Tab-separated table of C-alpha atoms in Angstrom:
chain	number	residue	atom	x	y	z
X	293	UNK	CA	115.232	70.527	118.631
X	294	UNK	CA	117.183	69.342	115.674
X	295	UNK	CA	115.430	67.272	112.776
X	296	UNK	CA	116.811	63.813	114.381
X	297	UNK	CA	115.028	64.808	117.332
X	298	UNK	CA	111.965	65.526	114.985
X	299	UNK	CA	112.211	62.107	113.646
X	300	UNK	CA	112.714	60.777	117.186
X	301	UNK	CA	109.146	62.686	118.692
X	302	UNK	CA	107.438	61.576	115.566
X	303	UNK	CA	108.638	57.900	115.976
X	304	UNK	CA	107.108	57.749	119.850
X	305	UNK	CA	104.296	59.489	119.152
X	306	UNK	CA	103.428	56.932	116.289
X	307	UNK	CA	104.580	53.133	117.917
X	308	UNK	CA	103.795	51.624	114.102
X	309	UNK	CA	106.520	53.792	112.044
X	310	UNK	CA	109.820	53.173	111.858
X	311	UNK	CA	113.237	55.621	112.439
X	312	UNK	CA	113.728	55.151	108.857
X	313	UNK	CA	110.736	55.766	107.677
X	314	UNK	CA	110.271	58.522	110.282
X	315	UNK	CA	113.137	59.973	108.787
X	316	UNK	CA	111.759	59.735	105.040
X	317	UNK	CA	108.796	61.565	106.338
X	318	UNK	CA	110.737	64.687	107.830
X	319	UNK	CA	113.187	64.615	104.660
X	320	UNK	CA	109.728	64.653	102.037
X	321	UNK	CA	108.269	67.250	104.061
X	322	UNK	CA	111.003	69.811	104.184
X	323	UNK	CA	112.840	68.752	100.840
X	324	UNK	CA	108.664	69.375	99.389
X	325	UNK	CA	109.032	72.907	100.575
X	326	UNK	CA	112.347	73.708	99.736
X	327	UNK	CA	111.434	72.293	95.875
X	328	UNK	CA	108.117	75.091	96.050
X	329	UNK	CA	109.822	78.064	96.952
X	330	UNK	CA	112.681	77.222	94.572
X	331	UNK	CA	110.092	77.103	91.967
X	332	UNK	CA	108.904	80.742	93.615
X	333	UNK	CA	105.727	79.006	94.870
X	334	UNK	CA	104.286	79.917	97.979
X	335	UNK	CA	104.155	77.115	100.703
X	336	UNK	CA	101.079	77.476	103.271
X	337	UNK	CA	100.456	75.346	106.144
X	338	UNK	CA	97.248	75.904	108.054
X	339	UNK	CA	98.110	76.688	111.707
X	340	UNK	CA	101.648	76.904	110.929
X	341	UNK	CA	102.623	79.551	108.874
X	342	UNK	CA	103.617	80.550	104.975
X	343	UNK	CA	107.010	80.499	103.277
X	344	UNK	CA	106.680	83.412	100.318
X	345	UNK	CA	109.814	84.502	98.146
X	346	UNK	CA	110.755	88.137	98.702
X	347	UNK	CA	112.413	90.080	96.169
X	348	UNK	CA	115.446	92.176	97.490
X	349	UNK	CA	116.568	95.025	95.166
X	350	UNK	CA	120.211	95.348	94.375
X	351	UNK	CA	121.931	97.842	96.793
X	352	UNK	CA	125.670	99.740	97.618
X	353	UNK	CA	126.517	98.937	101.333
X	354	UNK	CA	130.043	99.446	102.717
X	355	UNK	CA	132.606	96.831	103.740
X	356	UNK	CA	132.869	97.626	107.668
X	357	UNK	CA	136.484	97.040	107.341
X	358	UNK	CA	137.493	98.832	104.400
X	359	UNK	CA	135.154	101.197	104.637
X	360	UNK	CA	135.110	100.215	100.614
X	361	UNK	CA	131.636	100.356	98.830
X	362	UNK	CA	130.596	97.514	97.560
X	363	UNK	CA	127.559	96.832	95.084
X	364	UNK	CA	125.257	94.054	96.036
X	365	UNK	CA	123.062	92.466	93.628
X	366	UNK	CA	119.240	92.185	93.846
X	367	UNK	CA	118.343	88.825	95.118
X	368	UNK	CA	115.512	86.440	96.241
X	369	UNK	CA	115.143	85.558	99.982
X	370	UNK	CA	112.433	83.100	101.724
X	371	UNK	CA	110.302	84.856	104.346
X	372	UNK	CA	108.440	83.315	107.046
X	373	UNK	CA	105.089	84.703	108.129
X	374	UNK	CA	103.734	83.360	111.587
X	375	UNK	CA	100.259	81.574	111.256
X	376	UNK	CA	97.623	82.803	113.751
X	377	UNK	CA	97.261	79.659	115.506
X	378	UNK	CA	101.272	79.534	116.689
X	379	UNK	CA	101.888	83.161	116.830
X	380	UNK	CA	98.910	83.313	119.867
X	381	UNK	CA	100.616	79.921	120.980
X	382	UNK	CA	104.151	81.425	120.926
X	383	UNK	CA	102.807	84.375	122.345
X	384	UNK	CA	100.909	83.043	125.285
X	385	UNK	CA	102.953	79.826	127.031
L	44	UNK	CA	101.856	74.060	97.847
L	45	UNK	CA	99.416	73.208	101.008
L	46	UNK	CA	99.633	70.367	103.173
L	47	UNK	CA	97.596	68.259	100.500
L	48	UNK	CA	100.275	68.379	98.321
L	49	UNK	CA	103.258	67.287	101.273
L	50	UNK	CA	100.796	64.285	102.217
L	51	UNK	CA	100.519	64.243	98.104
L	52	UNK	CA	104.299	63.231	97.876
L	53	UNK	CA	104.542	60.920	100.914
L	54	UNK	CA	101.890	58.821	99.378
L	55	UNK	CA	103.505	58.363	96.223
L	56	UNK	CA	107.014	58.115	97.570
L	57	UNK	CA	106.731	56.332	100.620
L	58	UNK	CA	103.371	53.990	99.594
L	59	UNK	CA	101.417	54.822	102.832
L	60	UNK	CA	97.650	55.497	102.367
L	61	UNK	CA	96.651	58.436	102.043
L	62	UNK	CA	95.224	58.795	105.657
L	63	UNK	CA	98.301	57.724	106.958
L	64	UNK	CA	100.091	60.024	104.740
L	65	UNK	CA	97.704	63.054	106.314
L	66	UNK	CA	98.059	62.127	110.045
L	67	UNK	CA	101.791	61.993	109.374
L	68	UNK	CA	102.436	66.041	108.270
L	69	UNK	CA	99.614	66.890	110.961
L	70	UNK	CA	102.096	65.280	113.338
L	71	UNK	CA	105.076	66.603	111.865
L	72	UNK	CA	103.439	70.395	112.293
L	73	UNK	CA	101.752	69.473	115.666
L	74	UNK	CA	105.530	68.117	117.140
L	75	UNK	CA	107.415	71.657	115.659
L	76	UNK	CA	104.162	74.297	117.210
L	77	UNK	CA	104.136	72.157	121.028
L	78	UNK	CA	108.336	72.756	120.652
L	79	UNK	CA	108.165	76.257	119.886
L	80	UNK	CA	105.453	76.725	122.292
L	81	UNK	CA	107.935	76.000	124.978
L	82	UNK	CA	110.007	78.469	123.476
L	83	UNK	CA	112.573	76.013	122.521
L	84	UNK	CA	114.453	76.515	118.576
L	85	UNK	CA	114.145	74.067	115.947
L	86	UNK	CA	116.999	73.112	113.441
L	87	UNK	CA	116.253	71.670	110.470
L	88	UNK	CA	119.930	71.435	108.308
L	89	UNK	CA	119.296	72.459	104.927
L	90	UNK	CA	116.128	74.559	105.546
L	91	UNK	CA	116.909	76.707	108.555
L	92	UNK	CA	115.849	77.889	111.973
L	93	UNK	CA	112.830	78.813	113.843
L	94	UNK	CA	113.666	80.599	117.161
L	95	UNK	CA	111.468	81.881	119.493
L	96	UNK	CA	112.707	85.767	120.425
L	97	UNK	CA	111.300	87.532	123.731
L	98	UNK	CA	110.414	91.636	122.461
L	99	UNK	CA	111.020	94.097	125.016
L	100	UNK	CA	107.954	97.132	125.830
L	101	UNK	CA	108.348	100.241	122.801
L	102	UNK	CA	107.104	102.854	121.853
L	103	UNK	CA	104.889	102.689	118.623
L	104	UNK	CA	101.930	105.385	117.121
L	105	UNK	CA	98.786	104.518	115.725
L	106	UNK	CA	99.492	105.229	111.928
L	107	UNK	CA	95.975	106.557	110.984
L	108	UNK	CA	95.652	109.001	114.293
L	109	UNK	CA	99.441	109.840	115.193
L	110	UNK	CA	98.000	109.235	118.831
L	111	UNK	CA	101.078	107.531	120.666
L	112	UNK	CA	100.413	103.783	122.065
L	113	UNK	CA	103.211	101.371	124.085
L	114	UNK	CA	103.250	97.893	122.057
L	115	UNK	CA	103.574	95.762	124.814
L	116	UNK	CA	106.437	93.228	125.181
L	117	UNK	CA	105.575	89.939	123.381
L	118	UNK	CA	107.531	86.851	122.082
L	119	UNK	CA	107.650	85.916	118.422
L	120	UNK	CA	108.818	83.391	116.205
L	121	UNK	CA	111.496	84.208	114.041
L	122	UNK	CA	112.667	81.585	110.610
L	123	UNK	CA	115.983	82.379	109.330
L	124	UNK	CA	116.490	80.325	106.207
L	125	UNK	CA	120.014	78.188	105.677
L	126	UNK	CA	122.544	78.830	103.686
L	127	UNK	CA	121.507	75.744	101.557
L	128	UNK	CA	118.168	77.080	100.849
L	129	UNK	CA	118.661	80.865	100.179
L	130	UNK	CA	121.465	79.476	97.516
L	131	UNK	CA	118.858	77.461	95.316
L	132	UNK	CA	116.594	79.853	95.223
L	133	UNK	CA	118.703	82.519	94.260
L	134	UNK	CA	120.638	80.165	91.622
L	135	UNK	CA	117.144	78.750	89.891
């Protein structure tokens, strides 16, 4: 499912919205999330899951190519954590 | 951020009441679990991807007892974040 297909569901499950304002609901919720954990804020949805910020140290790896070592720098990645609710959902169907 | 705060923002920026605001990011959620339940992917551009992945049977231990235990095959969900989004966080 893509997010026009998002919009789409939400717009037949709900006869009184329209696709545009379908779509200004799916673009709030997800551009709301990406604004928290750019601001390193944790994002929690009940039943869903939570977005946290993980801290990756800096670290020498090897080009697979080269076989040259190259230094990457620590950096800041979002990780997703599977609510109880979907994860037994998931798990189960 | 919660929930509150999403419904929060559609409230102000879209003008629907606050109820209607609520029921919206409940359906939102409700849409993206009964897709994933059917172990079908979701792409959101910009944000990323949340695939369902099928784990095979392996072999674990018990940390606290050593005592050896199978950790039976299962499916989770997996989120790997776009491009997009692991750039602005990383340039904030």
């Amino acid at each position: 499912m893509t997010k026009s297909e998002l919009v789409e569901k939400i717009v037949e499950a709900n006869k009184l919205l329209t696709r545009k304002e379908s779509e200004m609901v799916v673009n709030i919720v997800f551009d709301a999330m990406c604004e928290a954990l750019k601001q390193g804020e944790k994002v929690e949805i009940r039943g869903f899951g939570s977005f946290t910020i993980r801290e990756r140290e800096a670290r020498e790896a090897r080009n697979p190519k080269s076989g040259e070592i190259v230094r990457i720098p620590a950096k800041k990645t979002p990780f997703f954590k599977t609510g109880k609710e979907l994860r037994e959902r998931v798990n189960n169907s | 951020m919660t929930k509150a705060d999403i419904v929060e923002k559609i409230y102000e920026k879209i003008g629907f009441s606050k109820k209607e605001s609520a029921e919206l990011v409940e359906l939102v959620f409700d849409i993206m679990k009964n897709t994933l339940e059917t172990g079908d992917k979701i792409k959101i551009a910009g944000f990323g991807n949340f695939v369902v992945k099928e784990k095979a049977d392996r072999r674990g231990r018990n940390p606290q007892t050593g005592e050896e235990i199978v950790i039976t095959a299962r499916k989770i969900l997996t989120f790997k974040p776009s491009q997009v989004l692991k750039a602005s966080i990383n340039n904030h």
